[in-house]
Amino acid sequence: MDFLVLGPLVVRSRGALVDLGRRRRERCLLGLMLLQPGRVIAVDRLVDLLWGGEPPERARATLNSHVSRLRGALATAGGARLHRHGDGYRLEVEAERVDAYRFTALVARAETVGEPARRAGLLRDALALWRGDLLADVADADLRERIGAGLAEQRLGATEAMLAAELACGRHPAAVPQLTELAEAYPYREGLLSLLMLALYRSGRAGDALAVYRRARARLAEDLGTEPGAELRRRHEAVLRADPALDLPVPAITAGPVPAQLPVGPGYLLGRDSALAELDAVLEAPTRLVVVEGPAGVGKTALALRWAATVREQLPDGQVYLNLRGFATDPPLSPADALGQLLRSLGVPAAEVPSGADEAAARFRTAVTGRRMLLLLDNASGVDQVRPLLPADPRCVVVVTSRSRLGGLVALEGARRVVLGTLAPKDAVALLHRLLGDDSDQQGAAVAELAEVCGNLPLALRIAGANLAGDPDRPVASYLREAAGALSALSVEGDSQAAVRLAFDLSYLKLPASAARLFRLLSLVPGQVAVPGGAAALAGTADGVEDLLGTLADASLVEQQAPGRYTMHDLIARHARERLAVDEPAADRSAAVTRLLDWYLAAFHTAHAALAPYRTTVALPEPPAPAIPAFTGAPLPFLEEIREMLPDLVRFAVDEGHPERGWQMAYLLGPFFQLHGDGPDSLQIYRTGLAAAQATAGPPVQAALHNSTGIAYAIARRLPEASEHLERAVESFRAAGLTDAVAGALSNLGRLRGEQDQWEAARAAYEEAARLRESTGDTRRLGTVLNNLGTLLVELGENEQALVHMRRAFALHREHGDRGGAGNAQDSIGLMHLRAGEIDAALAAFHAALEDLRAAGYREAEASTLANIGHAHLARGDVEAALDHLRQAAERFRAIRDTHRELVIRQEMDALRRRATHRGGR
């Protein structure tokens, strides 16, 4: 159960709301008990709080009735008990189930974290738990003041600390609006005023920073008769003299990988000069947001891509492309999924992508702050899909294409509108001549008539032109006669898309039978992204598939976005599905779906065997032998390339009546996500797979997917859900007698309990996992458990026993030839020595770890160890050696596209250099 008091009172059990009745005072009683879980609250105190110091005669009896009904509601849901204790009541509930406890625990944990970015993240997580005022729907303002003043102050303090951490990360422009609002709401809180002055100064607004001080001084004098305090006066003086100590360089985000994701645009564009000029104007506009609107097939994406190619040098920090699938055959991308793709494209590790749309949007705005980049949001369905994806930094240019009128973006965000219509007749004719070649000049009248038949619509013109260009001996007049018959048969007078369907049909009917069959089968591919192997599976043969894809590309029916990656315009995909329904027998369609799923399933088996050869939790059936050659490439690059379509693929398997293939895919993809980061997409896959397993598979499979789901929830910081799934995994594995699997799930549960600051529970889980590994003789994985246990014991201050476990872990990893595990153990030993002030021992362990990690190819761990070496040198006072190793760490993080940790290291280096310069100047 989860108990939420930071806002309206809510109780959830397994995701469902618990009915607490409509009695406000009764629900308020539960809220009061939840604020002090496990503690006895006297009856007189409860009566006083519930009736505001003026209780009726039967207040105690009424209170007893409230308690009785609450007991029934809680007993039905399970997870909490309310009972009498002397002359009071006590609510027995796990404190971590209450959001107020989780809030205070996260704030306390943040206070122990030195790294600004991590501290800011913890505080954001804590503040995100607040959904409104404390017990907003059951307590009045007076009661909130009596019971919640401390929490309210802690909330404000956490907000101030979070914004201070954000400024330490160089995110000053993004912090100004919130600081301005808070300074107005709390005009006497000088810490907020000081932070606002700092944010304004670092944003190049020194004058505004000084104005903040002048207003604060005047208000304090008028209202309180006092002068500003010492902190605010020091900030004022520092701004006046432009003190270098105030400076923080703009975060070197652009030092990371520069995204270059735009698909290949058209080689030429006719008749769109005025639209291109309108796009040029957005570069000088206060709001650099433009919406390109128009009907399907009018060339919105082509215009955007052509323009993007001309402004690449003016936006040097990258060009990001995202197809929002607003009108595709697949469902549109949700804002959360879209933000996940955007963040990963910017180098944010998948494990750090928030699962909630609001948090992900905040993280995205932070990630693009300071960048001059282009964001192309293609094929948007509506304003609500786009708005969460908009950066706050005006240096970013955003182009949105849509068939819908996105008036909300114009009205509220100040977007510029570029409305595209069909081409002017002369431009349509010129486009056909360009497509058909010089010989078409002699067929001027027929070409003009063809342009009219195509409705002067660019997509129809290009398909008709490709059709004719592939048959150069065919006169345009012959094509027109065929078109006249087809148009008559269509009977679509007044339909704006008639020309498009006409061009599609004529092009489709001209295809060789094998190409036409592949064209309609490609409409089945989830996410509208096809790879040659998947296309061959649909066709049932690999022979000539590349040539067939080339034929479809020549006919403009598919686009090759990148080598080995084909997509369809959503209008073409819809047409292909229509032809599939008419021209493909149901049995053949079903067989094609099975072949496609089996090809991917076999590919995932291959990847699983390569990435996790020792993972044997679930005895999977042998994958069906694909009807075409199986996947033989490198698994990690392949899976990373198609990552965006994996959730659609697993859902497709279930929806098409293959739930057993769906859960197998979800299970097999686990090692990939473990290496490349669990995120919202993997959580979606695990949940789909778990639901399929619950319908078709036995307890071990369900337990394995509970385990994966729990890990993904933990990474998403949704700790109650993570705990529920991992506990069920442990219970189910125990019931099935799978000792090895129990040990693995317990190890995951131990890590979670550590995240929840439940140190003894974490210790118990790790120790049992270690005993089970010992009992089964699995000393290979015992080393990992012992290293985790040792790290935990350091937190508990038991360094001697921690060192025993870490050294044994190192020896076991060495025994099994696991240099990566050995390196991790040595790194843990080094951290323990560093915390104890034993610098020489720490450096020796770190350098030994570095050698092993490099040999194993553990680049992320290598970067972390380099940073640890830097910190050890810093503890010794050797700033030059510290900077050298921190620089190496930053370069490694950059190489693996972990821009977040690269930024943290570079900021630490900047701070070290400034301190060294400051000392030298004195």
CSV table of N, CA and C in Angstrom, one decimal, residues 452-500:
chain,number,residue,atom,x,y,z
A,452,GLU,N,-2.0,18.3,-63.1
A,452,GLU,CA,-3.4,18.6,-62.7
A,452,GLU,C,-4.0,17.3,-62.1
A,453,VAL,N,-3.8,16.2,-62.8
A,453,VAL,CA,-4.4,14.9,-62.3
A,453,VAL,C,-3.8,14.6,-60.9
A,454,CYS,N,-2.6,14.9,-60.7
A,454,CYS,CA,-1.9,14.7,-59.3
A,454,CYS,C,-2.3,15.8,-58.3
A,455,GLY,N,-3.2,16.7,-58.7
A,455,GLY,CA,-3.6,17.7,-57.8
A,455,GLY,C,-2.5,18.7,-57.4
A,456,ASN,N,-1.4,18.7,-58.1
A,456,ASN,CA,-0.3,19.6,-57.8
A,456,ASN,C,0.3,19.3,-56.4
A,457,LEU,N,0.0,18.1,-56.0
A,457,LEU,CA,0.5,17.7,-54.6
A,457,LEU,C,1.8,17.0,-54.7
A,458,PRO,N,2.9,17.5,-54.0
A,458,PRO,CA,4.2,17.0,-54.2
A,458,PRO,C,4.4,15.5,-54.0
A,459,LEU,N,3.8,14.9,-53.0
A,459,LEU,CA,3.9,13.4,-52.9
A,459,LEU,C,3.4,12.7,-54.1
A,460,ALA,N,2.2,13.0,-54.5
A,460,ALA,CA,1.6,12.4,-55.7
A,460,ALA,C,2.5,12.6,-56.9
A,461,LEU,N,3.0,13.8,-57.1
A,461,LEU,CA,3.9,14.2,-58.2
A,461,LEU,C,5.2,13.3,-58.2
A,462,ARG,N,5.8,13.2,-57.0
A,462,ARG,CA,7.0,12.4,-57.0
A,462,ARG,C,6.8,10.9,-57.2
A,463,ILE,N,5.7,10.4,-56.8
A,463,ILE,CA,5.4,9.0,-57.0
A,463,ILE,C,5.1,8.8,-58.5
A,464,ALA,N,4.3,9.6,-59.1
A,464,ALA,CA,4.0,9.5,-60.5
A,464,ALA,C,5.3,9.7,-61.3
A,465,GLY,N,6.1,10.7,-60.9
A,465,GLY,CA,7.4,10.9,-61.7
A,465,GLY,C,8.3,9.7,-61.5
A,466,ALA,N,8.4,9.1,-60.3
A,466,ALA,CA,9.2,7.9,-60.2
A,466,ALA,C,8.7,6.7,-61.0
A,467,ASN,N,7.4,6.6,-61.1
A,467,ASN,CA,6.8,5.5,-61.9
A,467,ASN,C,7.1,5.7,-63.3
A,468,LEU,N,7.0,6.9,-63.9
A,468,LEU,CA,7.3,7.1,-65.3
A,468,LEU,C,8.8,7.0,-65.5
A,469,ALA,N,9.6,7.6,-64.6
A,469,ALA,CA,11.1,7.6,-64.8
A,469,ALA,C,11.6,6.1,-64.9
A,470,GLY,N,10.9,5.2,-64.2
A,470,GLY,CA,11.4,3.8,-64.3
A,470,GLY,C,11.0,3.1,-65.6
A,471,ASP,N,10.2,3.8,-66.4
A,471,ASP,CA,9.8,3.3,-67.7
A,471,ASP,C,10.0,4.4,-68.7
A,472,PRO,N,11.2,4.7,-69.1
A,472,PRO,CA,11.4,5.9,-69.9
A,472,PRO,C,10.8,5.9,-71.3
A,473,ASP,N,10.5,4.7,-71.8
A,473,ASP,CA,9.9,4.6,-73.1
A,473,ASP,C,8.4,4.8,-73.1
A,474,ARG,N,7.9,4.9,-72.0
A,474,ARG,CA,6.4,5.0,-71.9
A,474,ARG,C,6.0,6.5,-72.0
A,475,PRO,N,5.1,6.9,-72.9
A,475,PRO,CA,4.7,8.3,-73.0
A,475,PRO,C,3.9,8.7,-71.8
A,476,VAL,N,3.9,10.0,-71.5
A,476,VAL,CA,3.1,10.5,-70.4
A,476,VAL,C,1.6,10.3,-70.7
A,477,ALA,N,1.3,10.4,-72.0
A,477,ALA,CA,-0.1,10.3,-72.3
A,477,ALA,C,-0.7,8.9,-72.0
A,478,SER,N,0.2,7.9,-72.2
A,478,SER,CA,-0.3,6.5,-71.8
A,478,SER,C,-0.6,6.4,-70.3
A,479,TYR,N,0.3,7.0,-69.5
A,479,TYR,CA,0.1,7.0,-68.1
A,479,TYR,C,-1.2,7.7,-67.8
A,480,LEU,N,-1.5,8.8,-68.5
A,480,LEU,CA,-2.7,9.6,-68.2
A,480,LEU,C,-4.0,8.8,-68.5
A,481,ARG,N,-3.9,8.0,-69.6
A,481,ARG,CA,-5.1,7.2,-70.0
A,481,ARG,C,-5.4,6.2,-68.9
A,482,GLU,N,-4.3,5.6,-68.3
A,482,GLU,CA,-4.4,4.6,-67.2
A,482,GLU,C,-5.0,5.3,-66.0
A,483,ALA,N,-4.5,6.5,-65.7
A,483,ALA,CA,-4.9,7.3,-64.6
A,483,ALA,C,-6.4,7.7,-64.7
A,484,ALA,N,-6.8,8.0,-65.9
A,484,ALA,CA,-8.2,8.4,-66.1
A,484,ALA,C,-9.2,7.3,-65.7
A,485,GLY,N,-8.8,6.0,-66.1
A,485,GLY,CA,-9.6,4.9,-65.7
A,485,GLY,C,-9.6,4.6,-64.2
A,486,ALA,N,-8.4,4.7,-63.6
A,486,ALA,CA,-8.3,4.4,-62.2
A,486,ALA,C,-9.1,5.5,-61.4
A,487,LEU,N,-9.0,6.8,-61.8
A,487,LEU,CA,-9.7,7.8,-61.1
A,487,LEU,C,-11.2,7.7,-61.2
A,488,SER,N,-11.6,7.3,-62.3
A,488,SER,CA,-13.1,7.0,-62.4
A,488,SER,C,-13.5,5.9,-61.5
A,489,ALA,N,-12.7,4.9,-61.4
A,489,ALA,CA,-13.1,3.7,-60.6
A,489,ALA,C,-13.1,4.1,-59.1
A,490,LEU,N,-12.2,5.1,-58.7
A,490,LEU,CA,-12.1,5.4,-57.3
A,490,LEU,C,-13.4,6.1,-56.8
A,491,SER,N,-14.0,6.9,-57.6
A,491,SER,CA,-15.3,7.6,-57.2
A,491,SER,C,-15.1,8.4,-56.0
A,492,VAL,N,-14.1,9.3,-56.0
A,492,VAL,CA,-13.8,10.0,-54.8
A,492,VAL,C,-13.8,11.5,-55.1
A,493,GLU,N,-14.8,12.0,-55.8
A,493,GLU,CA,-14.9,13.4,-56.1
A,493,GLU,C,-14.9,14.2,-54.8
A,494,GLY,N,-14.1,15.3,-54.8
A,494,GLY,CA,-14.0,16.1,-53.7
A,494,GLY,C,-13.1,15.7,-52.6
A,495,ASP,N,-12.5,14.5,-52.7
A,495,ASP,CA,-11.6,14.0,-51.7
A,495,ASP,C,-10.2,14.5,-52.0
A,496,SER,N,-9.7,15.3,-51.0
A,496,SER,CA,-8.4,16.0,-51.2
A,496,SER,C,-7.3,15.0,-51.4
A,497,GLN,N,-7.4,13.8,-51.0
A,497,GLN,CA,-6.4,12.8,-51.1
A,497,GLN,C,-6.5,11.8,-52.3
A,498,ALA,N,-7.5,12.2,-53.1
A,498,ALA,CA,-7.7,11.3,-54.3
A,498,ALA,C,-6.5,11.2,-55.2
A,499,ALA,N,-5.8,12.3,-55.3
A,499,ALA,CA,-4.6,12.3,-56.2
A,499,ALA,C,-3.5,11.4,-55.6
A,500,VAL,N,-3.4,11.4,-54.3
A,500,VAL,CA,-2.4,10.6,-53.6
A,500,VAL,C,-2.7,9.1,-53.8
